[in-house]
Structures are given as C-alpha cells and as structure tokens.
Short mmCIF file of C-alpha atoms in Angstrom, two decimals:
data_model
loop_
_atom_site.label_atom_id
_atom_site.label_comp_id
_atom_site.label_asym_id
_atom_site.label_seq_id
_atom_site.Cartn_x
_atom_site.Cartn_y
_atom_site.Cartn_z
CA MET A 1441 50.15 -79.01 9.74
CA LYS A 1442 49.95 -76.21 7.18
CA SER A 1443 48.20 -73.04 8.23
CA PRO A 1444 44.76 -72.20 6.78
CA ILE A 1445 44.41 -70.21 3.57
CA PRO A 1446 45.07 -66.55 4.42
CA PRO A 1447 41.91 -64.40 4.76
CA LEU A 1448 42.80 -62.33 1.68
CA ILE A 1449 42.91 -65.42 -0.53
CA ALA A 1450 39.79 -66.83 1.04
CA GLY A 1451 38.12 -63.53 0.26
CA PHE A 1452 39.04 -63.88 -3.39
CA PHE A 1453 37.46 -67.32 -3.54
CA CYS A 1454 34.37 -66.12 -1.72
CA LEU A 1455 33.97 -63.26 -4.18
CA ALA A 1456 34.49 -65.66 -7.06
CA MET A 1457 31.64 -67.81 -5.85
CA THR A 1458 29.22 -64.95 -5.29
CA SER A 1459 30.16 -62.64 -8.17
CA HIS A 1460 27.75 -62.45 -11.07
CA ALA A 1461 28.94 -59.38 -12.91
CA ALA A 1462 27.23 -58.89 -16.24
CA LEU A 1463 28.52 -55.76 -17.98
CA ILE A 1464 26.16 -54.63 -20.75
CA ALA A 1465 27.60 -51.19 -21.62
CA HIS A 1466 30.94 -49.46 -21.02
CA TYR A 1467 31.77 -45.92 -22.13
CA LYS A 1468 35.38 -45.02 -21.29
CA PHE A 1469 35.13 -41.50 -22.79
CA ASP A 1470 38.70 -41.78 -24.07
CA GLU A 1471 37.97 -40.37 -27.54
CA THR A 1472 40.24 -37.61 -28.76
CA SER A 1473 38.21 -36.66 -31.85
CA GLY A 1474 34.89 -37.28 -33.53
CA THR A 1475 31.29 -37.19 -32.34
CA SER A 1476 30.79 -40.78 -31.22
CA ALA A 1477 31.13 -42.06 -27.64
CA VAL A 1478 32.21 -45.63 -28.16
CA ASP A 1479 30.63 -48.48 -26.23
CA GLU A 1480 33.54 -50.86 -25.52
CA LEU A 1481 31.12 -53.78 -25.88
CA GLY A 1482 30.09 -52.65 -29.36
CA VAL A 1483 26.39 -52.52 -28.50
CA THR A 1484 25.27 -48.87 -28.55
CA ASN A 1485 27.50 -45.88 -29.22
CA GLY A 1486 26.46 -42.41 -28.07
CA VAL A 1487 26.21 -39.14 -30.00
CA ILE A 1488 28.37 -36.41 -28.45
CA GLY A 1489 26.67 -33.01 -28.39
CA SER A 1490 28.55 -30.07 -29.85
CA GLY A 1491 28.72 -28.37 -26.45
CA VAL A 1492 30.46 -31.32 -24.79
CA THR A 1493 34.26 -31.03 -24.72
CA ILE A 1494 36.10 -34.30 -25.19
CA ASN A 1495 39.77 -35.24 -24.68
CA GLN A 1496 39.94 -33.95 -21.10
CA THR A 1497 42.04 -35.47 -18.33
CA GLY A 1498 39.98 -38.16 -16.68
CA LYS A 1499 40.19 -40.40 -13.67
CA SER A 1500 41.41 -43.10 -16.03
CA GLY A 1501 42.46 -41.97 -19.49
CA GLY A 1502 40.27 -39.29 -21.00
CA ALA A 1503 37.02 -37.67 -19.90
CA TYR A 1504 34.25 -35.42 -21.23
CA LEU A 1505 33.44 -31.96 -19.90
CA PHE A 1506 29.70 -31.18 -19.78
CA PRO A 1507 28.50 -27.56 -20.05
CA ASP A 1508 25.48 -27.55 -17.65
CA ASN A 1509 23.10 -27.05 -20.58
CA ILE A 1510 19.84 -28.96 -21.05
CA ALA A 1511 19.97 -28.55 -24.83
CA ASP A 1512 20.81 -31.55 -27.02
CA SER A 1513 24.21 -29.95 -27.59
CA GLY A 1514 25.08 -30.39 -23.92
CA ILE A 1515 24.66 -34.16 -23.59
CA VAL A 1516 25.83 -37.54 -24.84
CA ASP A 1517 22.81 -39.33 -26.27
CA MET A 1518 22.57 -43.12 -26.57
CA GLY A 1519 18.84 -42.97 -27.37
CA ASN A 1520 16.90 -46.23 -27.19
CA ALA A 1521 20.01 -48.23 -26.33
CA ALA A 1522 20.10 -51.86 -27.43
CA PHE A 1523 21.42 -52.91 -24.01
CA PHE A 1524 18.04 -52.08 -22.44
CA SER A 1525 16.79 -55.46 -23.62
CA SER A 1526 19.32 -57.09 -21.26
CA ILE A 1527 17.84 -55.46 -18.13
CA SER A 1528 15.35 -57.63 -16.28
CA ASN A 1529 14.92 -57.22 -12.53
CA GLN A 1530 18.32 -55.83 -11.48
CA VAL A 1531 20.61 -53.04 -12.69
CA THR A 1532 23.75 -51.14 -11.67
CA TYR A 1533 25.01 -47.79 -12.96
CA SER A 1534 28.58 -46.71 -12.27
CA VAL A 1535 30.36 -43.44 -13.11
CA TRP A 1536 33.29 -41.22 -12.17
CA MET A 1537 32.51 -37.49 -11.86
CA ASN A 1538 34.28 -34.25 -10.98
CA SER A 1539 32.23 -31.09 -10.54
CA THR A 1540 31.80 -27.77 -8.78
CA ASP A 1541 28.24 -27.37 -10.08
CA SER A 1542 26.11 -26.03 -7.24
CA ASP A 1543 23.08 -24.49 -8.92
CA ALA A 1544 19.55 -24.84 -7.57
CA ASN A 1545 18.62 -27.88 -9.65
CA ARG A 1546 19.54 -31.53 -9.50
CA ASN A 1547 22.66 -32.23 -11.53
CA THR A 1548 21.82 -35.37 -13.49
CA ILE A 1549 24.76 -37.38 -14.76
CA ILE A 1550 23.05 -40.60 -15.85
CA PHE A 1551 19.44 -40.68 -17.09
CA SER A 1552 17.88 -44.01 -17.97
CA GLY A 1553 14.19 -44.07 -18.72
CA SER A 1554 11.47 -42.83 -21.03
CA ASP A 1555 11.23 -39.76 -23.22
CA THR A 1556 7.67 -40.66 -24.24
CA VAL A 1557 5.99 -41.27 -20.85
CA ALA A 1558 5.95 -38.62 -18.13
CA ASN A 1559 8.01 -39.26 -15.00
CA SER A 1560 9.32 -42.70 -15.87
CA TYR A 1561 13.04 -42.89 -15.28
CA MET A 1562 16.07 -43.63 -13.11
CA ASP A 1563 18.72 -41.00 -12.47
CA LEU A 1564 22.09 -40.76 -10.75
CA GLY A 1565 23.95 -37.56 -10.01
CA MET A 1566 24.30 -34.76 -7.52
CA SER A 1567 21.62 -32.97 -5.53
CA GLY A 1568 21.04 -29.29 -6.14
CA GLU A 1569 18.06 -28.94 -3.84
CA THR A 1570 18.27 -25.84 -1.66
CA ALA A 1571 18.22 -27.71 1.64
CA ASN A 1572 20.42 -30.58 0.45
CA ASP A 1573 22.87 -29.09 -2.02
CA GLY A 1574 25.95 -31.10 -2.95
CA PRO A 1575 25.57 -34.79 -1.94
CA ALA A 1576 25.10 -37.64 -4.40
CA THR A 1577 21.55 -38.62 -5.27
CA ALA A 1578 19.77 -41.52 -6.98
CA ARG A 1579 16.19 -42.35 -7.90
CA ASN A 1580 14.04 -45.11 -9.33
CA ARG A 1581 10.79 -43.64 -10.64
CA PRO A 1582 8.40 -46.14 -12.24
CA SER A 1583 5.90 -45.06 -14.88
CA GLY A 1584 3.53 -42.28 -13.99
CA ALA A 1585 4.91 -41.37 -10.57
CA ASN A 1586 4.06 -37.78 -9.68
CA SER A 1587 5.57 -37.33 -6.26
CA ALA A 1588 8.00 -35.12 -4.42
CA VAL A 1589 11.61 -35.05 -5.52
CA THR A 1590 14.62 -36.65 -3.86
CA PRO A 1591 15.08 -37.52 -1.05
CA ALA A 1592 11.35 -37.91 -0.36
CA LYS A 1593 9.55 -41.08 -1.39
CA SER A 1594 5.95 -41.99 -2.11
CA ALA A 1595 4.04 -45.06 -3.20
CA GLN A 1596 5.56 -44.83 -6.65
CA GLN A 1597 8.98 -43.28 -6.21
CA THR A 1598 12.12 -44.35 -4.43
CA GLY A 1599 14.85 -41.75 -4.06
CA ILE A 1600 17.82 -41.39 -1.76
CA LEU A 1601 20.37 -38.78 -0.85
CA GLY A 1602 23.92 -39.90 -0.15
CA GLY A 1603 24.17 -38.44 3.33
CA THR A 1604 25.46 -34.91 3.85
CA THR A 1605 28.95 -35.22 2.33
CA ARG A 1606 29.24 -32.85 -0.61
CA ILE A 1607 30.78 -34.03 -3.85
CA ASP A 1608 30.71 -30.67 -5.66
CA ASP A 1609 34.28 -30.04 -4.55
CA GLY A 1610 36.20 -30.24 -7.83
CA LEU A 1611 37.61 -33.68 -6.97
CA TRP A 1612 37.02 -37.05 -8.59
CA HIS A 1613 34.30 -39.17 -6.99
CA HIS A 1614 32.92 -42.57 -7.91
CA LEU A 1615 29.13 -42.95 -7.86
CA ALA A 1616 27.15 -46.14 -8.27
CA MET A 1617 23.53 -47.11 -7.81
CA THR A 1618 22.11 -50.61 -7.66
CA VAL A 1619 18.44 -51.54 -7.89
CA ASN A 1620 17.15 -55.03 -7.14
CA LEU A 1621 13.42 -55.55 -7.75
CA THR A 1622 13.48 -58.98 -6.08
CA THR A 1623 14.56 -57.51 -2.76
CA GLY A 1624 13.00 -54.09 -3.42
CA ILE A 1625 16.23 -52.32 -2.47
CA LEU A 1626 17.97 -49.29 -4.01
CA THR A 1627 21.52 -48.60 -2.81
CA LEU A 1628 23.63 -45.53 -3.53
CA TYR A 1629 27.41 -45.84 -3.25
CA VAL A 1630 29.88 -42.95 -3.01
CA ASP A 1631 33.60 -43.63 -3.40
CA GLY A 1632 33.18 -47.36 -2.99
CA VAL A 1633 31.08 -47.25 0.17
CA SER A 1634 27.32 -47.53 0.66
CA ALA A 1635 26.10 -44.02 1.39
CA ALA A 1636 22.37 -44.76 1.60
CA THR A 1637 19.95 -47.64 1.15
CA GLN A 1638 16.21 -47.47 0.71
CA ASP A 1639 13.56 -50.14 0.31
CA PHE A 1640 10.48 -49.68 -1.83
CA ASN A 1641 8.17 -50.53 1.10
CA ALA A 1642 4.60 -50.39 -0.22
CA GLY A 1643 5.73 -48.72 -3.42
CA VAL A 1644 5.53 -50.00 -6.95
CA VAL A 1645 8.36 -52.53 -7.21
CA ALA A 1646 9.13 -51.93 -10.86
CA PHE A 1647 11.52 -50.27 -13.25
CA PRO A 1648 10.56 -47.30 -15.41
CA ILE A 1649 10.04 -47.69 -19.12
CA PHE A 1650 13.45 -47.79 -20.79
CA ASN A 1651 13.71 -46.14 -24.21
CA ASN A 1652 16.23 -43.35 -23.64
CA PHE A 1653 19.75 -43.26 -22.14
CA GLU A 1654 21.53 -39.94 -21.77
CA ILE A 1655 24.54 -38.51 -19.97
CA GLY A 1656 24.36 -34.90 -18.80
CA ARG A 1657 20.69 -34.11 -18.10
CA LEU A 1658 17.29 -35.45 -17.05
CA GLY A 1659 16.08 -36.57 -20.46
CA ARG A 1660 12.46 -37.20 -19.49
CA GLN A 1661 9.36 -36.83 -21.63
CA GLY A 1662 8.38 -33.26 -22.33
CA SER A 1663 10.67 -30.60 -20.90
CA LYS A 1664 14.27 -31.70 -20.32
CA ALA A 1665 15.79 -30.51 -17.07
CA ASP A 1666 18.52 -30.70 -14.42
CA ALA A 1667 21.65 -30.41 -16.56
CA TYR A 1668 25.03 -31.43 -15.18
CA GLY A 1669 28.16 -29.33 -15.39
CA GLY A 1670 31.56 -30.93 -14.92
CA LEU A 1671 33.73 -33.88 -15.92
CA VAL A 1672 32.46 -37.41 -16.48
CA ASP A 1673 34.50 -40.56 -17.00
CA ASP A 1674 33.96 -44.28 -17.35
CA VAL A 1675 30.21 -44.94 -17.46
CA GLN A 1676 29.31 -48.59 -16.89
CA VAL A 1677 25.98 -50.46 -16.88
CA TYR A 1678 25.42 -53.95 -15.47
CA ASN A 1679 22.24 -56.01 -15.66
CA THR A 1680 22.68 -57.13 -12.07
CA ALA A 1681 22.83 -55.41 -8.70
CA LEU A 1682 26.55 -55.53 -7.98
CA SER A 1683 27.64 -56.52 -4.49
CA ALA A 1684 29.47 -54.19 -2.11
CA PRO A 1685 32.85 -55.87 -2.85
CA GLU A 1686 32.25 -55.46 -6.58
CA ILE A 1687 31.46 -51.75 -6.17
CA SER A 1688 34.61 -51.43 -4.08
CA TYR A 1689 36.54 -53.07 -6.92
CA LEU A 1690 35.27 -50.42 -9.36
CA PHE A 1691 36.33 -47.65 -6.99
CA ASN A 1692 39.79 -49.10 -6.49
CA ASN A 1693 40.33 -49.91 -10.18
CA PRO A 1694 39.26 -46.84 -12.20
CA GLY A 1695 38.57 -47.59 -15.85
CA GLN A 1696 38.19 -51.33 -15.31
CA ALA A 1697 35.03 -53.42 -15.28
CA VAL A 1698 34.23 -55.98 -12.61
CA PRO A 1699 35.83 -59.25 -13.76
CA GLU A 1700 33.67 -62.25 -14.50
CA PRO A 1701 33.59 -64.88 -11.72
CA ALA A 1702 36.15 -67.04 -13.51
CA ALA A 1703 38.64 -64.16 -13.49
CA PHE A 1704 38.27 -63.73 -9.74
CA ALA A 1705 38.79 -67.45 -9.27
CA LEU A 1706 41.99 -67.37 -11.32
CA ALA A 1707 43.23 -64.35 -9.36
CA GLY A 1708 42.62 -66.18 -6.10
CA LEU A 1709 44.31 -69.31 -7.39
CA GLY A 1710 47.33 -67.30 -8.51
CA LEU A 1711 47.68 -65.71 -5.08
CA LEU A 1712 47.37 -69.10 -3.42
CA VAL A 1713 50.11 -70.57 -5.61
CA LEU A 1714 52.35 -67.56 -4.95
CA VAL A 1715 51.91 -67.82 -1.19
CA GLN A 1716 52.49 -71.58 -1.19
CA ARG A 1717 55.70 -71.16 -3.20
CA LYS A 1718 56.99 -68.56 -0.76
CA ARG A 1719 56.24 -70.86 2.13
CA GLY A 1720 58.05 -73.72 0.39
#
C-alpha cells in the first residue's frame, strides 16, 4: 500500500482550501524616478513627497526612505484611495520596514482612516512611547474615539503592542495587522509570527471612516502627527483578514503577494506529482 500524502503536501492542500486572499492594493516602491508610487493593481497610485528619497535598496527590489517629517513633503499620499470601497468587514495591512527611529512619538508607517473626522483611523508602525519604545504597534480606532494611546484600550479603541522586542534596530522587519469585525479580533504580526492579539470586548466593533491612505505619518483630521523615519518597502492591502500561514508566506516571500487559492492548489498538485514520480 502506498504511504499517505506527506504532511508538507497535505499542508499545501489545506491552505488551498482555506485561503481567501484578496489583494486590493500593492505598492512595491521600486520606482527609480518620478513622483508617483505605482499601485501594481492599477487602482490608486500615490504621490511621493519631495522629502521622500526613492530608489533605495529594499528588502525586495527598491525602497523609499522617509525623513521623519509630518509635512506633506515627508509622506506618500494615496488620498481617498479607490480600493477603500473593497473593504467590508475584514482587512489586512502588510509592510516591510527598516528603521532606527527612536523619538518620543509613535512612528506611523501606514495610516488608513479619515482626515475629516477626528480620531477615526487605523495605523501600523512602531511605538515611540516613553515606557514602550521600539516594538511594533497597531490600532483600530473607530469614529470619535477619544481614549488613551496604544497599548491601552477603551470602549472605542483597540490597540496592541507587539511584545517587548524592539524593531528600531536598523534591520528589515515584516509587519502585518489583520482586523476581523465578525470575530472582533485584531492581530499584529512581526516577522511572520503573531506578536499580539486583542479582542474588541465591549468596544465598538467597527472600522473607522476611510477617506485617506498615507505612508509615513498619522494623517488624521486636524494636526498631522507621529512621522516615521526609515526605509519602507512592499506595502500590501487585502480586504480579508489573512490567516497565520498566509502572513508567514508574505514574510518568507518578500515582494510577493499571497497567491489566490487556485495557485496554492496547483503548487500542491505539482509537489504531489513530483513526489510520486520520484517514488516510481
């Protein structure tokens, strides 16, 4: 009797059945000239501020260097991105970063929210709080929340700190955050591994208003804040909460997006055929 399908191949098929990746924006930051950050999906390009230096060595291909400046010149601005209309009750943000920024403010890499309503946003980046300087941080802040900053939470804010491991070490790190309103769970991943998970408990299980997407600062309504200084590469947005294996795939395959389920199935089938041929 032939032996069972090896665990690795079975894992491929399992992932194929459960995967539901839906990429809605992908910024590789590989540009060598110009002022436009190209969305590989052709949905919404970003405007590169004059203070952002492009054509840097990235984790995969090129990268942008951000100047730690809250001015419009220090960010990449996608504005009211068209892909917002594809976000319903789940979302994932993924990014590679490399920084030694250790000032007293949060260092916001991805901002996704409102620039017309106070305190309505999601952000992913690196903590600069005095007592918790250096780890990754993520927040979901629905409209109107006026509560303490990360890692505290209130009835209207969910925020988490990625443990105590510092990422302001001048090395490349992969950050991802997933938010699922159905389960009420926010998960922060660092280098392919879940670093912290938080449920919304009695909080407002909702997303913020989405009308502004920026890289490099907290682009909220009123005063902008919490600029990021350092390298950024390969920003991806999905309209689903990616699974742990899918986040691991992003970490292990810099510059690539999570394949659609059919691609995983084909990969598993190819491995199965290869193994069977070797056995024959």
